[in-house]
PDB file of C-alpha atoms in Angstrom:
ATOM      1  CA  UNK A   1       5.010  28.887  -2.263  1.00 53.00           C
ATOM      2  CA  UNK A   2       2.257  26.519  -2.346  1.00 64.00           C
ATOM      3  CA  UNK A   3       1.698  23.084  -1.112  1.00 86.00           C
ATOM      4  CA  UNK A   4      -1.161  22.336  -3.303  1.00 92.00           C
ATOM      5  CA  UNK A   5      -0.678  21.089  -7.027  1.00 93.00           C
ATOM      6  CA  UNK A   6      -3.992  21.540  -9.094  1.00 94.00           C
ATOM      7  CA  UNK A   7      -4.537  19.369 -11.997  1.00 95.00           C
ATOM      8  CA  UNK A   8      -7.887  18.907 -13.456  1.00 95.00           C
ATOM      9  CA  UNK A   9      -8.750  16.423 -15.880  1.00 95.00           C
ATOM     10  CA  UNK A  10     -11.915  15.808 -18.218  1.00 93.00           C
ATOM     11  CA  UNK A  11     -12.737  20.234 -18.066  1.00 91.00           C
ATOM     12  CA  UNK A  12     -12.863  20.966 -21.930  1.00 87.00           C
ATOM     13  CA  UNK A  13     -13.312  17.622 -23.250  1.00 91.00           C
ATOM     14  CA  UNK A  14     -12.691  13.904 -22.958  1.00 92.00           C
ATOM     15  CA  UNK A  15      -9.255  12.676 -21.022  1.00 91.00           C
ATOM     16  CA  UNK A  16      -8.020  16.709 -21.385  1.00 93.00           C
ATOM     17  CA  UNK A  17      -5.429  17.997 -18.537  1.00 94.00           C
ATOM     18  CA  UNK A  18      -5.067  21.296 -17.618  1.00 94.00           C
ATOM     19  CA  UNK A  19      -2.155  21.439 -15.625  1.00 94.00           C
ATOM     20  CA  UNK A  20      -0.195  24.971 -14.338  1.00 94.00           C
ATOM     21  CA  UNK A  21       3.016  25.289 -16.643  1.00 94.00           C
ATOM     22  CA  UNK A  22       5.282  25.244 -13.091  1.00 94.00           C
ATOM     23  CA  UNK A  23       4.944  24.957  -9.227  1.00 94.00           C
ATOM     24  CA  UNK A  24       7.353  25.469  -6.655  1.00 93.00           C
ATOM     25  CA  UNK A  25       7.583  24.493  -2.710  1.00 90.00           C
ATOM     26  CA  UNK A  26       9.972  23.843  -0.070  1.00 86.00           C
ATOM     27  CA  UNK A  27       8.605  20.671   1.597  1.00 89.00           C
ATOM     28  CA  UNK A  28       6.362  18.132   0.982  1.00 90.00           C
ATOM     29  CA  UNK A  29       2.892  18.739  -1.313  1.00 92.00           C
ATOM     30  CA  UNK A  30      -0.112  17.441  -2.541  1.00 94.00           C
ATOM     31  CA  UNK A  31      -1.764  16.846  -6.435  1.00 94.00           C
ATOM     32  CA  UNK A  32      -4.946  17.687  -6.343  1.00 95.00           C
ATOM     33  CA  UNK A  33      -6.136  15.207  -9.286  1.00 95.00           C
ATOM     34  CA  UNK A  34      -9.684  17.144 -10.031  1.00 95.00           C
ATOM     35  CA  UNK A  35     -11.854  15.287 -12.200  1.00 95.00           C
ATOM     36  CA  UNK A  36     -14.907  17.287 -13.657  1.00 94.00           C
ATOM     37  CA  UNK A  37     -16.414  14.390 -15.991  1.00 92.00           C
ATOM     38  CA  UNK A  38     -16.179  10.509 -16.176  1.00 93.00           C
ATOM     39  CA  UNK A  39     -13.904   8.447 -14.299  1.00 94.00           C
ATOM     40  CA  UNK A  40     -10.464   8.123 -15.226  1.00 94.00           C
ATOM     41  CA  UNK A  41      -6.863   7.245 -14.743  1.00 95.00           C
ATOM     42  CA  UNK A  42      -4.029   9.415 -13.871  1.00 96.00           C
ATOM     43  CA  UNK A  43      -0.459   8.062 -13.822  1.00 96.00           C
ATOM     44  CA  UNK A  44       2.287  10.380 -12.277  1.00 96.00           C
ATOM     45  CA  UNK A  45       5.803  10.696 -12.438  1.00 95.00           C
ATOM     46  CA  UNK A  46       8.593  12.298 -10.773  1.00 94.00           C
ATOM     47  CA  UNK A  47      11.595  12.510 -13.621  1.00 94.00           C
ATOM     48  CA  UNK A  48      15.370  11.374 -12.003  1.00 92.00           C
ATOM     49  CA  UNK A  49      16.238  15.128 -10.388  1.00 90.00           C
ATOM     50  CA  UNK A  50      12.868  15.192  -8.603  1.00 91.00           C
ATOM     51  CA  UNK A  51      13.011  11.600  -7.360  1.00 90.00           C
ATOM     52  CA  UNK A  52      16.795  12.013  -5.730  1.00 89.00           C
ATOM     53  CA  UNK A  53      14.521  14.623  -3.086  1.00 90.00           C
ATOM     54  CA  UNK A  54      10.800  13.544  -3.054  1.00 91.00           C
ATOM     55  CA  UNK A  55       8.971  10.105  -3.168  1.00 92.00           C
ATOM     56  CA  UNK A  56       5.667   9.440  -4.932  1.00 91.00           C
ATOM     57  CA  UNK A  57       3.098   7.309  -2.665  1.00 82.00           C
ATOM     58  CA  UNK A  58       2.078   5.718  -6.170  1.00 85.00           C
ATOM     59  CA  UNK A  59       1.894   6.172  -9.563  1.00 86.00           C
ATOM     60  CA  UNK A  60      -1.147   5.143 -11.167  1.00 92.00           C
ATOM     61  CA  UNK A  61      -4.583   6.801  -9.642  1.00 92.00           C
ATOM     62  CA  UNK A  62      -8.170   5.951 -10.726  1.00 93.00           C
ATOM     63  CA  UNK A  63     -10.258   9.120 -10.301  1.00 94.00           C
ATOM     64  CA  UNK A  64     -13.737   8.929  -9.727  1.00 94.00           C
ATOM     65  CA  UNK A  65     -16.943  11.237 -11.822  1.00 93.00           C
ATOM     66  CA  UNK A  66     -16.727  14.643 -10.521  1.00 92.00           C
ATOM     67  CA  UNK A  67     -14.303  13.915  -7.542  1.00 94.00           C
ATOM     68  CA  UNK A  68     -11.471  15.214  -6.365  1.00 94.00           C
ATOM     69  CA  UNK A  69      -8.318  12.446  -5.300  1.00 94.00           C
ATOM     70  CA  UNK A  70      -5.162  14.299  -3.233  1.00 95.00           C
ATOM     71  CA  UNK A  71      -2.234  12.299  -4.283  1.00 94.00           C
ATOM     72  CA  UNK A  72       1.125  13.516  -1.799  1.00 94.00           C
ATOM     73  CA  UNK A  73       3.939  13.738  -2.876  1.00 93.00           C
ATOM     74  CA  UNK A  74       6.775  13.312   0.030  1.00 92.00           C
ATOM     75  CA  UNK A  75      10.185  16.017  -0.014  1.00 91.00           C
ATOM     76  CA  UNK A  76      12.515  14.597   2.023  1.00 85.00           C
ATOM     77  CA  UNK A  77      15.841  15.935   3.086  1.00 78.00           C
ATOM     78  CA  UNK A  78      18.651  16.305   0.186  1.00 73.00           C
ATOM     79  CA  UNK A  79      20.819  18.422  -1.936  1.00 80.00           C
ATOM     80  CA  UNK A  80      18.337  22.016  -2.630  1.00 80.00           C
ATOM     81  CA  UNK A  81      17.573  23.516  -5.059  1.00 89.00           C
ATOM     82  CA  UNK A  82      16.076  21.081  -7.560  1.00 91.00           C
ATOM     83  CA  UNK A  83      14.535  21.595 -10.222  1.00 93.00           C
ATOM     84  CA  UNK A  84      12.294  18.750 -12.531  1.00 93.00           C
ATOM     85  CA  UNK A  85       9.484  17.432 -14.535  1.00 95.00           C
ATOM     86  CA  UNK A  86       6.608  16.110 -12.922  1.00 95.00           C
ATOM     87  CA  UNK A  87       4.829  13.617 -16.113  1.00 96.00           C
ATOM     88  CA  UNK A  88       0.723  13.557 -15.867  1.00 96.00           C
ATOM     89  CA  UNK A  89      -1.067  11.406 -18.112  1.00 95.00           C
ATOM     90  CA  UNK A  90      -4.538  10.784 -18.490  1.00 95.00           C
ATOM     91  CA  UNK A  91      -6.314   7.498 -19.623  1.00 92.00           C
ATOM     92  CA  UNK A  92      -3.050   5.503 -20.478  1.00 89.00           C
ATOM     93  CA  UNK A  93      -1.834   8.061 -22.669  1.00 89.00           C
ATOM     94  CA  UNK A  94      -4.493   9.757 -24.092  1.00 91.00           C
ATOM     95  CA  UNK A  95      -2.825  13.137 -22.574  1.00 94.00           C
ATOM     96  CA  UNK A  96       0.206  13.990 -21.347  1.00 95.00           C
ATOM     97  CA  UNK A  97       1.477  17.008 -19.293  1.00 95.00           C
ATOM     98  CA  UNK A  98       4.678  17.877 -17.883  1.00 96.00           C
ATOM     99  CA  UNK A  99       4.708  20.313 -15.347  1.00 95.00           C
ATOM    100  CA  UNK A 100       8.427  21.883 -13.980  1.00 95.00           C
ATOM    101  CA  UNK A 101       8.679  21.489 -10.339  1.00 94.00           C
ATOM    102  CA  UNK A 102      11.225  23.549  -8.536  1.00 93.00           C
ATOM    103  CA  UNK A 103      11.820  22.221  -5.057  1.00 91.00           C
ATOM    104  CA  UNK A 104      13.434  25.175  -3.264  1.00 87.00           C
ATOM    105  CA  UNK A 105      15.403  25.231   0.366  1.00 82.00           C
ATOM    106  CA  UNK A 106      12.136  24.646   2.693  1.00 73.00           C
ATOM    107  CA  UNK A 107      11.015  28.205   4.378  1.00 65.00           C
ATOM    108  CA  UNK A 108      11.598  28.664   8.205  1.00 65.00           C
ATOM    109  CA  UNK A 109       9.271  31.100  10.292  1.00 66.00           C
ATOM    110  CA  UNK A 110      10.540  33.126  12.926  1.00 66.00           C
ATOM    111  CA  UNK A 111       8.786  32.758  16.128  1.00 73.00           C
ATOM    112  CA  UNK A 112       7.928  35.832  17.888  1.00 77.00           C
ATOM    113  CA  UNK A 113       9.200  35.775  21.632  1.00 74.00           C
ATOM    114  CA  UNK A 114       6.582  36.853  23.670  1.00 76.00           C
ATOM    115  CA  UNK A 115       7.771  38.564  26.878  1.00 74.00           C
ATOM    116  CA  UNK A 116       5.322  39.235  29.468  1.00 76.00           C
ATOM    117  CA  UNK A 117       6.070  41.675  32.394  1.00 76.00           C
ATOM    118  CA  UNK A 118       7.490  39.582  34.795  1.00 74.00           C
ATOM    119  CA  UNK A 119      10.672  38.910  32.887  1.00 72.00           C
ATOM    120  CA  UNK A 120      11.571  42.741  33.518  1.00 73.00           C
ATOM    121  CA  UNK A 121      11.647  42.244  37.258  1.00 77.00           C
ATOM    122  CA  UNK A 122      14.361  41.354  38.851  1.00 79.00           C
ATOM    123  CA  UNK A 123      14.475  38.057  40.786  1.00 76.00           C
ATOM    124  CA  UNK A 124      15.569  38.160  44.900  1.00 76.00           C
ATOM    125  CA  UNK A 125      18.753  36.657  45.717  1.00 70.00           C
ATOM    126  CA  UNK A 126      17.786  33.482  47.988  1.00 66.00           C
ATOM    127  CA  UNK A 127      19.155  33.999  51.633  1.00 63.00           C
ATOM    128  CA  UNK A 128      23.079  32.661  52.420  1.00 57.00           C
ATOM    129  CA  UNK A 129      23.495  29.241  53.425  1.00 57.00           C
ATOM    130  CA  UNK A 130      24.137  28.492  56.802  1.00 54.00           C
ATOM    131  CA  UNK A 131      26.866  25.462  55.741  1.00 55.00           C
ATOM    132  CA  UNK A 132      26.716  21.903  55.373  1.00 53.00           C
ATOM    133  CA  UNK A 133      24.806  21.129  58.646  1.00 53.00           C
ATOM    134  CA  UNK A 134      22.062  23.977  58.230  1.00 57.00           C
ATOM    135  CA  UNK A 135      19.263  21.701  57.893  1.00 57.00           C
ATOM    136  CA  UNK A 136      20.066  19.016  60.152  1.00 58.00           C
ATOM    137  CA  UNK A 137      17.977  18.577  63.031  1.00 65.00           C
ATOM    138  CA  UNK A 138      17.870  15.752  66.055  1.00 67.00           C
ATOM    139  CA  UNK A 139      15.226  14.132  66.716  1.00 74.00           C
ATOM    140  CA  UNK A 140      14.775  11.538  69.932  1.00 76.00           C
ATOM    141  CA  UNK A 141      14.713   8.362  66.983  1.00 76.00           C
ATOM    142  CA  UNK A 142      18.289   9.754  66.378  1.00 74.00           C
ATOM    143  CA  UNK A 143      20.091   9.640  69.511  1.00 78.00           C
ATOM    144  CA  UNK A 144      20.608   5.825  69.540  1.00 80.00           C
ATOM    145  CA  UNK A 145      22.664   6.126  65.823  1.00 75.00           C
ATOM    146  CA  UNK A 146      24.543   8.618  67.420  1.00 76.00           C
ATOM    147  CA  UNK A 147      25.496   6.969  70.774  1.00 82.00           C
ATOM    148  CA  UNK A 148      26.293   3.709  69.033  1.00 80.00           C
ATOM    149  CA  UNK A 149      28.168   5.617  66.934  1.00 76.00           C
ATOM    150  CA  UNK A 150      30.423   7.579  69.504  1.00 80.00           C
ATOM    151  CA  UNK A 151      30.857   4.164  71.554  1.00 84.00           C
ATOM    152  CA  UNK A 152      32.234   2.900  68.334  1.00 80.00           C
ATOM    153  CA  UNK A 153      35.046   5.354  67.615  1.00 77.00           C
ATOM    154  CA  UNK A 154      36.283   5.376  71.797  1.00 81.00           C
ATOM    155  CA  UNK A 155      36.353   1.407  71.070  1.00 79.00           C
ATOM    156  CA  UNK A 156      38.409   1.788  67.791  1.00 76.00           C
ATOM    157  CA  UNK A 157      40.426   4.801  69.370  1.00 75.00           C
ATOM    158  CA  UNK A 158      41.368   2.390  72.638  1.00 79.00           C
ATOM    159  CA  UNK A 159      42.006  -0.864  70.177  1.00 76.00           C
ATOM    160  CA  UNK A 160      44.618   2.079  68.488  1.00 73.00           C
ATOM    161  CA  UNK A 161      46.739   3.224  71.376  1.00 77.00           C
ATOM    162  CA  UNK A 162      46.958  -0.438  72.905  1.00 80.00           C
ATOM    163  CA  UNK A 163      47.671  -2.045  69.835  1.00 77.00           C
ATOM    164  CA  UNK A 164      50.003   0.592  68.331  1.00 74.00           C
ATOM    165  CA  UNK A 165      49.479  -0.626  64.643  1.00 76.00           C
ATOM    166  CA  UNK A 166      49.187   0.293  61.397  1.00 78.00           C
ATOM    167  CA  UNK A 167      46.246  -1.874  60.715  1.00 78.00           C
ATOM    168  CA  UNK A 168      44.171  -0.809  63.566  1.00 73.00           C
ATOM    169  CA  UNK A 169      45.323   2.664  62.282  1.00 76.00           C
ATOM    170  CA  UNK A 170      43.426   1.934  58.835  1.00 80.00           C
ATOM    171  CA  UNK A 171      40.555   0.097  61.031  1.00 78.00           C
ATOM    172  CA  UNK A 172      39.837   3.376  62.897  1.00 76.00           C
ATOM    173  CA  UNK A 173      39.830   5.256  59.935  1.00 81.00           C
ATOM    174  CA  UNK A 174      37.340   2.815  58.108  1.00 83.00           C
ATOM    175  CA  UNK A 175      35.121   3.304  61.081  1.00 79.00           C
ATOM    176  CA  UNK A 176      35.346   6.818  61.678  1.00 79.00           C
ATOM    177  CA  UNK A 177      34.344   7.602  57.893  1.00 84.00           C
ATOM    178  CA  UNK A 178      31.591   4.795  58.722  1.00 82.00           C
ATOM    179  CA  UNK A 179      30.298   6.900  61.663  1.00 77.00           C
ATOM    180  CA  UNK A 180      30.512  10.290  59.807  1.00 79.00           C
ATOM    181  CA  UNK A 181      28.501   8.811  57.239  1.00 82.00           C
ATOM    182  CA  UNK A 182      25.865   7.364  59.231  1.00 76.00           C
ATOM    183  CA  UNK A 183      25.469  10.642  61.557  1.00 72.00           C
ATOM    184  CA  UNK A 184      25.016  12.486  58.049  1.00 76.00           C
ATOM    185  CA  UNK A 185      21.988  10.620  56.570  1.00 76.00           C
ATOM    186  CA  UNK A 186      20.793  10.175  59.779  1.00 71.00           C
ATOM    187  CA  UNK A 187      20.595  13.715  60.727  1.00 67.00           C
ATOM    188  CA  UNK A 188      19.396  14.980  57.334  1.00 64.00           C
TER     189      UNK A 188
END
C-alpha cells in the first residue's frame, strides 16, 4: 500500500487528468496534484463512504506552471474496510476523474526484540534483610530524642498505676505509639 496519490494534470493536453484507475492505504495519504503545463484548478472530493473515515483539508486547489501541490487527505479511526470514489476535476469542470479508493484496516509492523547478552545471565539474589531496624544507627544528635522519650513513658507509666484509670490507660498508649514513632524516624 501506498501513501502517495499521483494525479497529473495538463500532460497530453490542456486541463487533461491522468489519474490511476484505484489506490488503496490503511492510514492517512497524500494527492500529489502534478501540474506539467499552465496553472490550474483542481477541486477534490471524497464521495459519502470515504468521508464517514477520512477528512479532506480542502477542496478546491490552485496549482501552479510546472509544480507539484501535496494535498493530505486525513484517515481517521472508523468502521474498515471502505471502499469509495475520490472526484478530481480540473479547471471547473473541464475534466473529471473518479478514482476508487479502498481504505483498508491500517498495517501494523512487528518490532523485532532485540536481546543482547546480558538478559541470558542470571541476576544475584540481593543479601537477606536483617529486619526492620537493620539500618538504624545512633548517632550523639539522637540521644536527647531518645532520653526525652524514655522519661516520657516512666512519667505516663507512674500517672497509670497511681491513677488506676482507664483514661490514663488510653493516655499512655497515645504516648507510647508517640515515642515509638519518634525513635523510628529519628533513628532512620
Amino acid at each position: 500500500m501506498s501513501d502517495t496519490l499521483p494525479v497529473h494534470v495538463n500532460r497530453g493536453r490542456l486541463h487533461a487528468l491522468e489519474t490511476p484507475d484505484s489506490f488503496e492505504t490503511g492510514e492517512s495519504f497524500t494527492v500529489n496534484l502534478v501540474n506539467h503545463g499552465e496553472p490550474v484548478h483542481v477541486h477534490l472530493h471524497l464521495d459519502d463512504a470515504l468521508s464517514e473515515v477520512a477528512t479532506l483539508e480542502a477542496g478546491n486547489h490552485h496549482v501552479k506552471s510546472a509544480s507539484t501541490r501535496p494535498v493530505r487527505i486525513s484517515v481517521f479511526d472508523g468502521k474498515r474496510p471502505v471502499r469509495g470514489k475520490l472526484k478530481v476535476v480540473s479547471a471547473y469542470g473541464a475534466e473529471t476523474k473518479f478514482i476508487d479508493v479502498n481504505i483498508a484496516e491500517p498495517t501494523v509492523e512487528k518490532q523485532p526484540v532485540e536481546v543482547d547478552e546480558s538478559l541470558g545471565k542470571p541476576v544475584p539474589n540481593p543479601e537477606p534483610s536483617g529486619g526492620l531496624f537493620e539500618d538504624f544507627t545512633l548517632e550523639a544528635k539522637d540521644v536527647p530524642v531518645l532520653v526525652l522519650g524514655v522519661a516520657a513513658l516512666v512519667l505516663a507509666l507512674v500517672a497509670l498505676v497511681t491513677a488506676n484509670s482507664t483514661v490514663f490507660l488510653f493516655g499512655v498508649l497515645a504516648v507510647l505509639a508517640g515515642v515509638l514513632v519518634s525513635v523510628y524516624l529519628t533513628l532512620s
